[in-house]
Amino acid sequence: MSKLVESLALVKKTLAEVRMYNQASAVLNFDMQTICPKEGMEAQGAVDAFLSNKAFILQKEPAYIEACQYIYDHRGELTAEVCSSEVDAEFDRCLAESLHRDFAREKNITPEMQHERSLAYNKAYVNWLEAKKSKNFSIFAPSLAEVQKIQVREANLNEDRKETPYDTLFDGYERELTSRDLDDCFNECKERLVPLLKRIMASKKKIRTDFLSRPVTDEAQKTCTKYLLETMGFDFNRGAFATTEHPFTTEIGKNDIRVTTHYYPDMFYSNIFSIIHEGGHALFEQNQPKENYSHYIEFNKTMGMHESTSRFYENRIGRSREFISLIYPKCCELFPNVFEGVSENEFYESMNTVTPSLIRTEADEFTYTFHIIIRYEIEKMIVNGGDKVDISALPKLWNDKYQEYLGIRPENDAVGILQDVHWTSGFGYFPTYALGNMYNAMYYNKMASEFDIKSAVRFGDFNKINSWMKQNVWARADREAPKTWIKNITGRDFTPKDFLDYLENKYGEIYEL
């Protein structure tokens, strides 16, 4: 047996053990965010950190590191003869490159540092919950400072450091792209969207929204959740759903994809779009190639790719006139109190009303981009500013930016800087939401050139939509970097233009501009 074959076998054997620890950790994490009692969270977090550390230590074994380096150095020799088939060879080459990136990121992180990180992130989550409940940022501030310290340290220890610490962290979410790309992209967004927002706000068009706060029961919302997931094509034999404070999706294993949502008694639509969004993430996971698992690259896709899918279903599909038409009868059935005297068109327009608001996850499709720009500008400053950043001053900075971009100001920290959970575990995620919108605008146009999407949505033919997504969007996501991936899907280089054109056309029509 050649050294290459032996090295590949050792790597996969180790990754199989790592996967077991990670899967157990994922179950604990899911439990902690859904049904774990408050007093049990910190202890459960300690167990989670213990399991994560075990997985980390396995990947610090000298023999494993040597094997990873060997298959990377000899990745050109991973051929059909060595790997059984050319398909297997391609996946193994991708694995070698993925492990090399991970190794550069984690090489100088000791098991002690990793354990410290896990404990800090779990504690930050617990403190964030308490701070949000109390509407008091000062409760979370020490944890945020600790997260910042850990993130900056790890960025500086990364052997593949980029131009700035923030770029290094962002590369872990969206490789190939930099803060220069983001600055250019967001400047174009501001240039086109700020004037358009002013025109929308000045429009005489009045959209009816009085019925949106009518009360609904959790039971009716649970039934609606199941209906929406079934409509989208979510496989309940390989997935489940629960409720949590901040909706998320997690992949426990190949056949265990879980989504969460949150029920508000006076905002039935919040659950609708939360579950469609998370359902989009789940469809991505449920439909990825089976080879991803046998070659251990199932987590190789970027978050921008992932968010492109979730926001494709949430916005391009979910907020479309055709989808509203599809679900309107069921919503009338489930929420008769809400929809009494409400027409289908009134439902559609209310789901697309533009209203500057404080909460990102409840934001309308148009103003959502501003929520991301605000977070990007602040977290870039937090990371690149290092010791010079005054953590205690962040709530005011946050509030000032909301005043600047959206003309509104948070009345407390819970609806301001504490509304999102993301900073309990680091920085760099938020821009991927906006990039996702831009990616899916490009591939929506490509899809529309091949078949009538609107008709498929109106008649609930998600098999047709999901099949196209599986073949064109999901199939190679774990094997390609974002710029290559989007160009292979659409035949064009990445651009925010499709997304901005879409917003201008859609909202110009709705607001009769």
Short mmCIF file of C-alpha atoms in Angstrom, two decimals:
data_model
loop_
_atom_site.label_atom_id
_atom_site.label_comp_id
_atom_site.label_asym_id
_atom_site.label_seq_id
_atom_site.Cartn_x
_atom_site.Cartn_y
_atom_site.Cartn_z
CA MET A 1 0.00 0.00 0.00
CA SER A 2 1.42 3.38 -1.00
CA LYS A 3 2.04 6.13 1.52
CA LEU A 4 -0.62 8.27 -0.19
CA VAL A 5 -3.26 5.57 0.26
CA GLU A 6 -2.18 5.00 3.88
CA SER A 7 -2.25 8.73 4.60
CA LEU A 8 -5.71 9.13 3.09
CA ALA A 9 -7.01 6.18 5.12
CA LEU A 10 -5.59 7.61 8.36
CA VAL A 11 -7.13 11.01 7.67
CA LYS A 12 -10.58 9.55 7.03
CA LYS A 13 -10.38 7.26 10.07
CA THR A 14 -9.56 10.25 12.28
CA LEU A 15 -12.28 12.39 10.72
CA ALA A 16 -14.81 9.63 11.38
CA GLU A 17 -13.99 9.90 15.11
CA VAL A 18 -14.03 13.69 14.97
CA ARG A 19 -17.47 13.56 13.36
CA MET A 20 -18.78 11.44 16.27
CA TYR A 21 -17.68 14.01 18.85
CA ASN A 22 -19.00 16.87 16.73
CA GLN A 23 -22.34 15.13 16.27
CA ALA A 24 -22.71 14.64 20.02
CA SER A 25 -21.73 18.28 20.53
CA ALA A 26 -24.32 19.38 17.96
CA VAL A 27 -27.08 17.49 19.77
CA LEU A 28 -26.12 19.16 23.06
CA ASN A 29 -25.96 22.57 21.41
CA PHE A 30 -29.37 22.10 19.82
CA ASP A 31 -30.79 21.04 23.17
CA MET A 32 -29.22 24.03 24.92
CA GLN A 33 -30.88 26.45 22.48
CA THR A 34 -34.30 24.80 22.50
CA ILE A 35 -35.37 23.02 25.70
CA CYS A 36 -32.49 23.17 28.20
CA PRO A 37 -33.56 24.90 31.45
CA LYS A 38 -31.79 28.15 32.23
CA GLU A 39 -29.95 26.80 35.27
CA GLY A 40 -28.60 23.87 33.27
CA MET A 41 -27.13 25.86 30.41
CA GLU A 42 -23.70 26.64 31.79
CA ALA A 43 -23.08 23.03 32.85
CA GLN A 44 -24.31 21.75 29.50
CA GLY A 45 -22.03 24.25 27.83
CA ALA A 46 -19.11 22.77 29.74
CA VAL A 47 -19.95 19.29 28.42
CA ASP A 48 -20.22 20.72 24.91
CA ALA A 49 -16.81 22.35 25.32
CA PHE A 50 -15.36 19.03 26.56
CA LEU A 51 -16.63 17.16 23.49
CA SER A 52 -15.44 19.87 21.11
CA ASN A 53 -12.02 19.75 22.75
CA LYS A 54 -11.83 15.97 22.27
CA ALA A 55 -12.48 16.44 18.56
CA PHE A 56 -9.89 19.21 18.42
CA ILE A 57 -7.22 17.10 20.16
CA LEU A 58 -7.69 14.30 17.63
CA GLN A 59 -6.77 16.74 14.90
CA LYS A 60 -3.60 17.76 16.74
CA GLU A 61 -2.11 14.25 16.63
CA PRO A 62 1.27 14.44 14.82
CA ALA A 63 0.51 11.40 12.64
CA TYR A 64 -2.79 12.95 11.51
CA ILE A 65 -1.17 16.32 10.77
CA GLU A 66 1.60 14.60 8.79
CA ALA A 67 -0.97 12.60 6.81
CA CYS A 68 -2.99 15.73 6.03
CA GLN A 69 0.11 17.53 4.82
CA TYR A 70 1.16 14.54 2.72
CA ILE A 71 -2.15 14.21 0.87
CA TYR A 72 -2.14 17.99 0.28
CA ASP A 73 1.42 17.96 -1.08
CA HIS A 74 0.53 14.98 -3.31
CA ARG A 75 -3.06 15.97 -4.15
CA GLY A 76 -2.21 15.92 -7.85
CA GLU A 77 -1.59 12.19 -7.47
CA LEU A 78 -5.10 11.56 -6.13
CA THR A 79 -6.35 9.91 -9.30
CA ALA A 80 -8.93 7.28 -10.18
CA GLU A 81 -6.30 4.58 -9.71
CA VAL A 82 -5.64 5.67 -6.13
CA CYS A 83 -9.19 6.66 -5.14
CA SER A 84 -11.32 4.00 -6.91
CA SER A 85 -12.88 6.43 -9.43
CA GLU A 86 -12.38 9.89 -10.90
CA VAL A 87 -15.41 11.10 -8.94
CA ASP A 88 -13.85 9.91 -5.68
CA ALA A 89 -10.53 11.45 -6.72
CA GLU A 90 -12.12 14.88 -7.22
CA PHE A 91 -13.76 14.75 -3.79
CA ASP A 92 -10.52 13.58 -2.15
CA ARG A 93 -8.55 16.41 -3.75
CA CYS A 94 -11.14 18.81 -2.39
CA LEU A 95 -10.77 17.24 1.06
CA ALA A 96 -6.99 17.70 0.92
CA GLU A 97 -7.37 21.40 0.09
CA SER A 98 -10.05 21.91 2.74
CA LEU A 99 -7.91 20.32 5.46
CA HIS A 100 -4.96 22.47 4.43
CA ARG A 101 -7.04 25.63 4.91
CA ASP A 102 -8.30 24.40 8.26
CA PHE A 103 -4.80 23.49 9.36
CA ALA A 104 -3.46 26.94 8.53
CA ARG A 105 -6.29 28.45 10.57
CA GLU A 106 -5.88 26.17 13.59
CA LYS A 107 -2.20 25.18 13.52
CA ASN A 108 -1.12 27.58 16.23
CA ILE A 109 -4.24 27.14 18.37
CA THR A 110 -3.44 24.82 21.27
CA PRO A 111 -6.02 22.46 22.83
CA GLU A 112 -5.99 24.75 25.86
CA MET A 113 -6.83 27.74 23.68
CA GLN A 114 -9.58 25.81 21.93
CA HIS A 115 -11.10 24.76 25.27
CA GLU A 116 -10.92 28.36 26.50
CA ARG A 117 -12.66 29.46 23.31
CA SER A 118 -15.49 26.94 23.71
CA LEU A 119 -16.07 27.90 27.33
CA ALA A 120 -15.99 31.60 26.48
CA TYR A 121 -18.48 31.24 23.64
CA ASN A 122 -20.87 29.15 25.73
CA LYS A 123 -20.66 31.62 28.60
CA ALA A 124 -21.19 34.48 26.16
CA TYR A 125 -24.41 32.83 24.95
CA VAL A 126 -25.72 32.48 28.50
CA ASN A 127 -24.80 36.09 29.31
CA TRP A 128 -26.32 37.32 26.07
CA LEU A 129 -29.64 35.68 26.94
CA GLU A 130 -29.64 37.34 30.36
CA ALA A 131 -28.56 40.72 28.95
CA LYS A 132 -31.23 40.63 26.27
CA LYS A 133 -33.88 39.70 28.82
CA SER A 134 -32.73 42.54 31.07
CA LYS A 135 -32.26 44.96 28.15
CA ASN A 136 -28.85 45.69 29.59
CA PHE A 137 -25.75 45.51 27.39
CA SER A 138 -23.38 45.83 30.36
CA ILE A 139 -24.22 42.23 31.35
CA PHE A 140 -22.94 40.99 27.99
CA ALA A 141 -20.08 43.50 27.54
CA PRO A 142 -17.39 41.48 29.40
CA SER A 143 -18.20 38.40 27.32
CA LEU A 144 -18.10 40.40 24.09
CA ALA A 145 -14.70 41.77 25.10
CA GLU A 146 -13.50 38.20 25.72
CA VAL A 147 -14.84 37.03 22.35
CA GLN A 148 -13.07 39.97 20.68
CA LYS A 149 -9.78 39.11 22.39
CA ILE A 150 -10.00 35.46 21.35
CA GLN A 151 -10.96 36.29 17.77
CA VAL A 152 -8.16 38.83 17.28
CA ARG A 153 -5.64 36.44 18.81
CA GLU A 154 -6.73 33.63 16.51
CA ALA A 155 -6.69 35.90 13.45
CA ASN A 156 -3.10 36.85 14.26
CA LEU A 157 -2.13 33.20 14.81
CA ASN A 158 -3.60 32.11 11.47
CA GLU A 159 -0.76 31.07 9.13
CA ASP A 160 -2.80 32.24 6.16
CA ARG A 161 -3.34 35.76 7.50
CA LYS A 162 -5.00 38.27 5.22
CA GLU A 163 -4.56 42.05 4.97
CA THR A 164 -6.42 42.79 8.21
CA PRO A 165 -7.59 40.66 11.17
CA TYR A 166 -11.18 41.12 9.98
CA ASP A 167 -10.28 39.84 6.50
CA THR A 168 -8.73 36.76 8.09
CA LEU A 169 -11.88 36.05 10.10
CA PHE A 170 -14.17 36.77 7.16
CA ASP A 171 -12.18 34.35 5.00
CA GLY A 172 -13.36 31.60 7.34
CA TYR A 173 -16.93 32.34 6.29
CA GLU A 174 -16.47 33.42 2.67
CA ARG A 175 -13.12 32.53 1.17
CA GLU A 176 -11.87 34.51 -1.83
CA LEU A 177 -13.74 37.68 -0.81
CA THR A 178 -12.23 40.51 1.22
CA SER A 179 -13.39 43.63 3.05
CA ARG A 180 -12.40 45.57 -0.08
CA ASP A 181 -14.99 43.54 -2.02
CA LEU A 182 -17.53 44.19 0.73
CA ASP A 183 -16.78 47.92 0.85
CA ASP A 184 -17.26 48.22 -2.92
CA CYS A 185 -20.41 46.14 -2.80
CA PHE A 186 -22.00 47.99 0.11
CA ASN A 187 -21.05 51.39 -1.29
CA GLU A 188 -22.96 50.49 -4.46
CA CYS A 189 -25.90 49.39 -2.31
CA LYS A 190 -25.92 52.67 -0.41
CA GLU A 191 -25.59 54.67 -3.62
CA ARG A 192 -28.69 53.06 -5.14
CA LEU A 193 -30.81 52.16 -2.10
CA VAL A 194 -30.59 55.31 0.05
CA PRO A 195 -32.27 57.55 -2.57
CA LEU A 196 -34.80 54.81 -3.36
CA LEU A 197 -35.72 54.45 0.31
CA LYS A 198 -36.42 58.18 0.44
CA ARG A 199 -38.69 57.90 -2.62
CA ILE A 200 -40.54 54.96 -1.09
CA MET A 201 -41.03 56.83 2.18
CA ALA A 202 -42.39 59.81 0.23
CA SER A 203 -44.80 57.66 -1.79
CA LYS A 204 -48.51 58.30 -1.34
CA LYS A 205 -49.21 54.57 -1.66
CA LYS A 206 -50.76 53.28 1.56
CA ILE A 207 -50.40 49.60 2.38
CA ARG A 208 -52.80 48.00 4.81
CA THR A 209 -51.05 46.39 7.81
CA ASP A 210 -53.62 46.63 10.62
CA PHE A 211 -54.35 42.89 10.57
CA LEU A 212 -50.72 41.84 11.04
CA SER A 213 -50.85 42.17 14.84
CA ARG A 214 -54.05 40.21 15.33
CA PRO A 215 -53.50 37.40 17.86
CA VAL A 216 -52.80 33.80 16.88
CA THR A 217 -52.15 30.65 18.90
CA ASP A 218 -48.90 28.73 19.08
CA GLU A 219 -50.76 25.61 17.99
CA ALA A 220 -51.98 27.25 14.78
CA GLN A 221 -48.47 28.50 14.09
CA LYS A 222 -47.04 25.02 14.66
CA THR A 223 -49.50 23.63 12.08
CA CYS A 224 -48.48 26.41 9.71
CA THR A 225 -44.81 25.57 10.22
CA LYS A 226 -45.37 21.95 9.24
CA TYR A 227 -47.45 22.99 6.21
CA LEU A 228 -44.78 25.38 4.94
CA LEU A 229 -41.94 22.87 5.35
CA GLU A 230 -43.98 20.19 3.56
CA THR A 231 -44.79 22.64 0.75
CA MET A 232 -41.09 23.46 0.30
CA GLY A 233 -40.10 19.79 0.07
CA PHE A 234 -38.49 19.38 3.52
CA ASP A 235 -37.97 15.67 4.25
CA PHE A 236 -39.46 14.93 7.67
CA ASN A 237 -37.91 11.46 7.63
CA ARG A 238 -34.54 13.20 7.80
CA GLY A 239 -35.45 16.36 9.68
CA ALA A 240 -37.37 17.93 12.53
CA PHE A 241 -38.31 21.35 13.90
CA ALA A 242 -38.49 23.03 17.31
CA THR A 243 -38.75 26.51 18.82
CA THR A 244 -35.97 28.72 20.19
CA GLU A 245 -35.17 32.33 21.09
CA HIS A 246 -33.24 32.98 17.84
CA PRO A 247 -34.15 30.68 14.89
CA PHE A 248 -31.36 28.56 13.38
CA THR A 249 -30.69 25.38 11.44
CA THR A 250 -28.24 22.69 12.47
CA GLU A 251 -26.95 19.58 10.77
CA ILE A 252 -26.72 16.87 13.42
CA GLY A 253 -25.83 14.25 10.82
CA LYS A 254 -26.42 13.13 7.25
CA ASN A 255 -30.02 12.15 7.99
CA ASP A 256 -30.75 14.55 10.83
CA ILE A 257 -31.24 18.19 9.82
CA ARG A 258 -33.09 20.30 12.37
CA VAL A 259 -34.67 23.71 12.01
CA THR A 260 -36.06 26.06 14.62
CA THR A 261 -38.45 28.99 14.71
CA HIS A 262 -40.03 31.37 17.22
CA TYR A 263 -43.73 31.99 17.76
CA TYR A 264 -44.99 35.48 18.56
CA PRO A 265 -48.70 35.71 19.49
CA ASP A 266 -49.11 39.02 17.66
CA MET A 267 -46.79 38.51 14.64
CA PHE A 268 -47.92 35.39 12.77
CA TYR A 269 -45.82 36.35 9.74
CA SER A 270 -42.57 36.24 11.73
CA ASN A 271 -42.81 32.47 12.01
CA ILE A 272 -43.76 32.15 8.34
CA PHE A 273 -40.58 33.79 7.10
CA SER A 274 -38.35 32.37 9.83
CA ILE A 275 -39.32 28.82 8.94
CA ILE A 276 -39.09 29.40 5.19
CA HIS A 277 -35.61 30.86 5.74
CA GLU A 278 -34.45 27.97 7.94
CA GLY A 279 -36.19 25.51 5.64
CA GLY A 280 -34.03 26.85 2.80
CA HIS A 281 -30.90 26.07 4.82
CA ALA A 282 -32.28 22.59 5.51
CA LEU A 283 -33.02 21.88 1.84
CA PHE A 284 -29.39 22.70 1.04
CA GLU A 285 -28.20 20.16 3.61
CA GLN A 286 -30.76 17.48 2.71
CA ASN A 287 -29.90 17.71 -0.97
CA GLN A 288 -26.12 17.86 -0.98
CA PRO A 289 -24.24 15.02 -2.74
CA LYS A 290 -23.89 11.85 -0.66
CA GLU A 291 -20.18 11.86 -1.55
CA ASN A 292 -19.75 14.95 0.63
CA TYR A 293 -20.23 12.73 3.67
CA SER A 294 -18.04 9.84 2.60
CA HIS A 295 -15.27 12.34 1.81
CA TYR A 296 -15.83 14.55 4.88
CA ILE A 297 -16.44 17.84 3.07
CA GLU A 298 -20.10 18.36 4.01
CA PHE A 299 -19.23 21.61 5.84
CA ASN A 300 -17.08 23.02 3.05
CA LYS A 301 -19.71 25.33 1.56
CA THR A 302 -19.45 29.00 2.53
CA MET A 303 -22.04 30.85 4.58
CA GLY A 304 -22.77 33.18 1.67
CA MET A 305 -23.72 30.16 -0.40
CA HIS A 306 -25.89 28.90 2.44
CA GLU A 307 -27.56 32.26 3.03
CA SER A 308 -28.19 32.59 -0.69
CA THR A 309 -30.40 29.52 -0.47
CA SER A 310 -32.23 30.45 2.73
CA ARG A 311 -32.96 33.94 1.46
CA PHE A 312 -33.86 32.62 -2.00
CA TYR A 313 -36.72 30.66 -0.44
CA GLU A 314 -37.57 33.33 2.13
CA ASN A 315 -37.65 36.33 -0.21
CA ARG A 316 -37.47 35.52 -3.91
CA ILE A 317 -39.98 32.71 -3.43
CA GLY A 318 -41.67 33.39 -0.08
CA ARG A 319 -42.47 37.07 -0.60
CA SER A 320 -43.44 36.69 -4.24
CA ARG A 321 -46.99 37.32 -5.38
CA GLU A 322 -47.18 33.72 -6.59
CA PHE A 323 -46.22 32.18 -3.25
CA ILE A 324 -48.61 34.44 -1.34
CA SER A 325 -51.32 33.26 -3.72
CA LEU A 326 -50.35 29.64 -3.02
CA ILE A 327 -50.48 29.89 0.79
CA TYR A 328 -53.31 32.42 1.15
CA PRO A 329 -56.13 29.81 1.40
CA LYS A 330 -54.23 27.83 4.05
CA CYS A 331 -53.46 30.96 6.05
CA CYS A 332 -57.14 31.92 5.96
CA GLU A 333 -57.96 28.45 7.28
CA LEU A 334 -55.35 28.48 10.06
CA PHE A 335 -55.70 32.12 11.11
CA PRO A 336 -59.36 33.07 10.47
CA ASN A 337 -59.16 35.88 13.01
CA VAL A 338 -56.25 37.44 11.15
CA PHE A 339 -57.56 37.12 7.62
CA GLU A 340 -61.18 38.09 8.11
CA GLY A 341 -61.82 40.80 5.52
CA VAL A 342 -58.25 40.62 4.15
CA SER A 343 -57.75 40.11 0.41
CA GLU A 344 -54.93 38.15 -1.22
CA ASN A 345 -53.47 41.36 -2.64
CA GLU A 346 -53.56 43.02 0.78
CA PHE A 347 -51.70 40.02 2.18
CA TYR A 348 -49.07 40.27 -0.58
CA GLU A 349 -48.52 44.00 -0.16
CA SER A 350 -48.35 43.75 3.63
CA MET A 351 -45.60 41.13 3.34
CA ASN A 352 -43.65 43.56 1.18
CA THR A 353 -44.24 46.84 2.94
CA VAL A 354 -41.11 48.93 3.45
CA THR A 355 -40.85 50.23 6.99
CA PRO A 356 -37.51 51.13 8.59
CA SER A 357 -37.42 48.99 11.72
CA LEU A 358 -35.07 47.94 14.49
CA ILE A 359 -35.07 44.13 14.35
CA ARG A 360 -32.98 42.54 11.58
CA THR A 361 -34.82 39.22 11.53
CA GLU A 362 -38.17 41.02 11.20
CA ALA A 363 -36.92 43.56 8.66
CA ASP A 364 -38.60 43.93 5.31
CA GLU A 365 -36.71 42.69 2.29
CA PHE A 366 -35.76 46.19 1.13
CA THR A 367 -34.30 47.66 4.33
CA TYR A 368 -32.63 44.38 5.37
CA THR A 369 -29.41 45.30 3.58
CA PHE A 370 -28.99 48.36 5.83
CA HIS A 371 -29.14 46.12 8.91
CA ILE A 372 -26.25 44.12 7.48
CA ILE A 373 -24.20 47.18 6.55
CA ILE A 374 -24.56 48.52 10.11
CA ARG A 375 -23.34 45.25 11.63
CA TYR A 376 -20.51 44.92 9.12
CA GLU A 377 -19.20 48.41 9.79
CA ILE A 378 -19.32 47.90 13.57
CA GLU A 379 -17.80 44.42 13.69
CA LYS A 380 -15.01 45.40 11.30
CA MET A 381 -14.19 48.25 13.68
CA ILE A 382 -14.37 45.93 16.72
CA VAL A 383 -11.91 43.45 15.21
CA ASN A 384 -9.48 45.79 13.49
CA GLY A 385 -9.53 48.29 16.36
CA GLY A 386 -8.15 45.77 18.84
CA ASP A 387 -7.39 47.18 22.30
CA LYS A 388 -8.44 50.68 21.23
CA VAL A 389 -12.12 49.70 20.98
CA ASP A 390 -14.32 50.90 23.84
CA ILE A 391 -16.77 48.03 24.19
CA SER A 392 -19.00 50.02 26.54
CA ALA A 393 -19.53 52.67 23.81
CA LEU A 394 -20.87 50.18 21.25
CA PRO A 395 -24.60 50.57 22.05
CA LYS A 396 -24.43 54.29 21.28
CA LEU A 397 -22.51 53.63 18.05
CA TRP A 398 -25.14 51.06 17.09
CA ASN A 399 -27.97 53.48 17.82
CA ASP A 400 -26.27 56.29 15.92
CA LYS A 401 -25.91 54.12 12.81
CA TYR A 402 -29.60 53.16 12.92
CA GLN A 403 -30.39 56.86 13.09
CA GLU A 404 -28.07 57.56 10.16
CA TYR A 405 -29.21 54.80 7.81
CA LEU A 406 -32.83 54.18 8.75
CA GLY A 407 -33.88 57.31 10.60
CA ILE A 408 -34.89 55.40 13.75
CA ARG A 409 -33.28 54.86 17.14
CA PRO A 410 -33.50 51.82 19.46
CA GLU A 411 -35.20 52.58 22.77
CA ASN A 412 -33.25 49.88 24.61
CA ASP A 413 -30.40 47.40 24.13
CA ALA A 414 -32.68 44.39 23.58
CA VAL A 415 -33.99 45.86 20.34
CA GLY A 416 -30.60 47.38 19.62
CA ILE A 417 -27.17 45.83 19.91
CA LEU A 418 -28.38 42.74 21.82
CA GLN A 419 -30.90 41.53 19.27
CA ASP A 420 -28.58 39.08 17.45
CA VAL A 421 -26.85 36.02 18.89
CA HIS A 422 -23.97 35.94 16.38
CA TRP A 423 -21.35 37.89 18.34
CA THR A 424 -21.44 35.32 21.14
CA SER A 425 -19.24 33.15 18.91
CA GLY A 426 -17.28 35.60 16.79
CA PHE A 427 -17.31 38.05 13.93
CA GLY A 428 -17.55 37.92 10.15
CA TYR A 429 -20.87 36.15 9.57
CA PHE A 430 -23.21 39.09 8.94
CA PRO A 431 -22.01 40.14 5.46
CA THR A 432 -22.83 36.66 4.16
CA TYR A 433 -26.55 37.42 4.46
CA ALA A 434 -26.22 40.31 2.02
CA LEU A 435 -23.92 38.34 -0.28
CA GLY A 436 -26.52 35.56 -0.24
CA ASN A 437 -29.14 37.98 -1.57
CA MET A 438 -26.80 38.98 -4.36
CA TYR A 439 -25.85 35.41 -5.29
CA ASN A 440 -29.47 34.27 -5.44
CA ALA A 441 -30.53 37.27 -7.51
CA MET A 442 -28.01 36.13 -10.10
CA TYR A 443 -29.04 32.48 -10.14
CA TYR A 444 -32.75 33.34 -9.97
CA ASN A 445 -32.32 35.15 -13.28
CA LYS A 446 -30.49 32.14 -14.69
CA MET A 447 -33.24 29.81 -13.51
CA ALA A 448 -35.91 32.10 -14.96
CA SER A 449 -34.22 31.88 -18.36
CA GLU A 450 -34.69 28.10 -18.32
CA PHE A 451 -38.26 27.67 -17.04
CA ASP A 452 -41.24 29.61 -15.70
CA ILE A 453 -40.42 29.92 -11.98
CA LYS A 454 -43.48 32.02 -11.22
CA SER A 455 -45.80 29.36 -12.57
CA ALA A 456 -44.00 26.64 -10.64
CA VAL A 457 -44.39 28.62 -7.41
CA ARG A 458 -48.03 29.49 -8.01
CA PHE A 459 -48.90 25.80 -8.43
CA GLY A 460 -46.62 24.58 -5.65
CA ASP A 461 -44.27 22.66 -7.95
CA PHE A 462 -41.26 22.77 -5.67
CA ASN A 463 -39.92 19.53 -7.11
CA LYS A 464 -39.06 21.46 -10.27
CA ILE A 465 -37.44 24.32 -8.34
CA ASN A 466 -35.56 22.07 -5.93
CA SER A 467 -34.31 19.84 -8.73
CA TRP A 468 -32.82 22.84 -10.50
CA MET A 469 -31.27 24.03 -7.25
CA LYS A 470 -29.85 20.58 -6.54
CA GLN A 471 -28.25 20.30 -9.96
CA ASN A 472 -27.01 23.87 -10.37
CA VAL A 473 -26.60 25.47 -6.95
CA TRP A 474 -26.04 22.73 -4.38
CA ALA A 475 -24.15 20.05 -6.30
CA ARG A 476 -20.71 21.68 -6.34
CA ALA A 477 -20.96 24.16 -3.47
CA ASP A 478 -18.62 22.17 -1.23
CA ARG A 479 -16.03 21.84 -3.97
CA GLU A 480 -15.85 25.39 -5.29
CA ALA A 481 -14.97 28.81 -3.89
CA PRO A 482 -17.75 31.44 -4.15
CA LYS A 483 -16.59 33.46 -7.15
CA THR A 484 -15.96 30.30 -9.16
CA TRP A 485 -19.23 28.75 -7.96
CA ILE A 486 -21.47 31.67 -8.94
CA LYS A 487 -19.75 32.03 -12.32
CA ASN A 488 -20.22 28.34 -13.07
CA ILE A 489 -23.93 28.64 -12.20
CA THR A 490 -24.65 31.83 -14.12
CA GLY A 491 -21.81 32.24 -16.61
CA ARG A 492 -21.14 35.70 -15.13
CA ASP A 493 -18.82 37.27 -12.56
CA PHE A 494 -20.23 38.19 -9.16
CA THR A 495 -22.10 41.50 -9.07
CA PRO A 496 -24.70 43.14 -6.78
CA LYS A 497 -26.42 44.59 -9.85
CA ASP A 498 -29.04 41.83 -10.28
CA PHE A 499 -30.15 42.23 -6.67
CA LEU A 500 -30.33 46.02 -6.83
CA ASP A 501 -32.22 45.89 -10.14
CA TYR A 502 -34.68 43.45 -8.57
CA LEU A 503 -35.33 45.71 -5.57
CA GLU A 504 -35.81 48.77 -7.76
CA ASN A 505 -38.25 47.00 -10.07
CA LYS A 506 -40.27 45.22 -7.38
CA TYR A 507 -40.64 48.08 -4.95
CA GLY A 508 -41.04 50.67 -7.67
CA GLU A 509 -44.10 48.71 -8.78
CA ILE A 510 -45.51 48.16 -5.29
CA TYR A 511 -45.10 51.81 -4.30
CA GLU A 512 -46.12 53.13 -7.73
CA LEU A 513 -42.95 55.16 -8.15
#
